[in-house]
Amino acid sequence: MTRSSSSRKRRQAGPSLLRRLLGLGFKLALVGLVLLIGVAIYFDGVVQEKFSGKRWTIPAKVYARPLELFVGQKLKRDDLLTELDALGYRRASQASGPGLISVAGSAVELHSRGFTFYEGVEPAQRIRVTFSGDYVTSLTRAGSTLPVARLEPMLIGGIYPAHNEDRILVRLDEVPQFLTDALIAVEDRDFYDHFGISPKGIARAMWVNLTAGEMRQGGSTLTQQLVKNFYLTNERSLVRKAREAIMAPLLELHYSKQEILEAYLNEVFLGQDGRRAIHGFGLASQYFFSQPVNELKLHQVALLVGMVKGPSYYNPRRHPERALARRNLVLDLLAEQNFAAPEVIEKAKQLPLGVTAQGSLANTSHPALLDLIKRQLREDYREEDLTGEGLRVFTSFDPILQKKAEAALTETFARFKGRTSIDQVEAAMVVANPETGELQALLGSRKPRFAGFNRALDAKRPIGSLVKPAIYLTALERPSQYTLTSLIEDQSFEVKGADGKVWRPKNYDGQPHGTLFLYQALANSYNLSTARLGLDMGVPQVLKTIERLGVETDWPAYPSMLLGAGAMTPLEVATMYQTIANGGFNTPLRVIRSVLDANGQPLKRYPFQLQQRFDPGAIYLLQQAMQRTMREGTGRSAYAQLPGSINVAGKTGTTNDGRDSWFAGFGQDLLAVVWMGRDDNGKAGLTGASGSLQLWSRFMAAAGPSSLSAPPPDNIVTAWVDSRNGLGSEASCPGAVQMPYIRGSEPVQGVRCTPENPVNQVMDWVKGWLE
């Protein structure tokens, strides 16, 4: 073979190899293109399916009762201001816009925000409220009298999905224009010009960061950030960035800039509240400023926009110096872009961060109450409905009463400081309206923010003498046998049970008290006379009375049940006493009023239920005796804190060795039950009077219940009796008092005055019962 032929063959092989390589490259490119198209089609489906469907799972939101204002309402000016502060209203010289209040002496002017309730929309309006003492004396709007006004209810928590995300959805037209302008100015200047990815923005960010010597700008567009947060994970990898680069233009292809921006406003992560993730500017505004997003000012917007870069690093509560520097840097960036006049920017930089001390929507604010609400809701709704459908739950919870209960709890334990083992003593409290059965406040621990064991619902403890009103009610339902002035014996005795054991009850002071009136035995909580009365009624009959009062028990019919060996939770005790407080009408205790879906449509209401369980006359007599418990009996120390003009009724309860301290009592419109004791059932060293009554009295003194003033039922008559022996008497006789009786059970009237030889000493506290 010649050299020339060899060279010719090499020249021919070169183009052939090149053609083969080009062909292979074309085929690979074609395969790659097909794969890329397939991947793009797949991601296009992912983008459209989620973005066009249900974008977020929205937890159920739980609201307190709305505060209704009207002339004659019992409400202190300071209590109104407390609630307005909790709702995030801000003080100003004039209430010129929603969320603003001005205060001048006894008058409060406020501009409400408006709210959509079950019954319809309550408009935002500017109103003026004036007070005199504890009452609202006028309510006006634009100088005209207003019959009633209703404030928006406080959001007290939520029921969150497994991933613990939370957000308040906002529409683009609900946020201030300068929020979206600032977000675009800081995070993505070319937002309206790119198609999901901005090479210009990446180059500019690199230049700014290099020249500044620090990270001042990021290269990702808002669309890319939304894709990362909405569809992808936070992992740092080329694969994730590639997915982001494909999906961002696809999102821009199908949806408008406005839709993308609105989704970003609701999706962006802006903080962590315990296990709950704070997403979106709507929730962040409430969480950090206790204000709806449409009320934010420039310096507040700058802080939230600045936090997008690093919510934990720039957390204004944990790192205020960093947050302030970041906020001012954002304001400087806005100034560079002529976002606002220099003097406006400079004024904003001089303002403090202005964040609240803690998250106003923290789901740990009222854990005991939320626990109860969740339990009641789960009887009617699936878990996925509660954690993802955006339900709105309206309750009877009263934040003013809750705050007073917590303050009373704190003060009471502060006064107990130094007592033996007091640090181990726990507490629970249930507050309700006895007329409606609505729960208004709840404490599940001596630490109100404790989210663990809920003692108000789950601590089943012996109730001690709280059982005694059921015994006396059983007797008073038999007016032919027992009246308030029936004489009973407080003497020692013993009973041998079926198991051969002997039961020997004793009085707290260890002494019998002889012959006394029935109401004296209850007022002084004597065990011997009470046990005798209960045995006369029959233990099974007393247990039936407890069930009629509203509590299903599985107590055995042992004599010891008559002195409180049976156990109840504080909530069950409140149910029992509600029936007594409400004239014998049982109303199941409830906290939920209504539930609305995400569109404001009603799903279910929890209507008021009422059932008459007892003769009103017998209940009236029992209430009279329980009022004497408070005036001269075991509850008399309450009047060291309560004004003497208020009539309240109640009962102390103490178990063996002072292990449990109880008190249950009520006025006309307020019922409260308190328990104190140790979780290990050790000795608490507190009686009902020295422990729970002290907390109850402090709370009631602050809450100001209406005095018991129900008129006597139709079957109640009054009769003059001798206060020394209960016999009928002339009105003019020494020691004669008027006493209530069920008609037909009153003693014979008009007999001659009895001689000064009393069976019992004169009880002055009987006088004036019905005066």
Short mmCIF file of N, CA, C and O in Angstrom, two decimals, residues 23 135 174 301 310 390 483 570:
data_model
loop_
_atom_site.label_atom_id
_atom_site.label_comp_id
_atom_site.label_asym_id
_atom_site.label_seq_id
_atom_site.Cartn_x
_atom_site.Cartn_y
_atom_site.Cartn_z
N GLY A 23 -24.08 11.94 14.79
CA GLY A 23 -25.32 11.18 14.83
C GLY A 23 -25.64 10.69 16.24
O GLY A 23 -26.79 10.75 16.69
N TYR A 135 -70.80 49.80 85.25
CA TYR A 135 -71.84 49.64 84.23
C TYR A 135 -71.61 50.56 83.04
O TYR A 135 -71.04 51.66 83.16
N GLU A 174 -56.34 42.41 50.35
CA GLU A 174 -56.51 42.65 51.78
C GLU A 174 -55.22 43.14 52.44
O GLU A 174 -55.26 43.59 53.59
N VAL A 301 -44.00 46.29 58.39
CA VAL A 301 -43.86 45.57 57.13
C VAL A 301 -42.38 45.29 56.84
O VAL A 301 -42.00 44.20 56.42
N GLY A 310 -34.40 34.95 56.98
CA GLY A 310 -34.03 34.02 58.04
C GLY A 310 -34.92 34.19 59.25
O GLY A 310 -34.57 34.94 60.18
N GLY A 390 -60.42 24.25 57.66
CA GLY A 390 -60.60 25.67 57.94
C GLY A 390 -61.86 25.99 58.71
O GLY A 390 -62.45 27.07 58.53
N THR A 483 -88.01 19.79 107.05
CA THR A 483 -87.97 21.21 106.65
C THR A 483 -86.63 21.77 107.13
O THR A 483 -85.85 21.08 107.79
N PRO A 570 -63.42 18.03 88.79
CA PRO A 570 -63.99 19.37 88.97
C PRO A 570 -65.11 19.70 87.98
O PRO A 570 -66.08 20.36 88.33
#
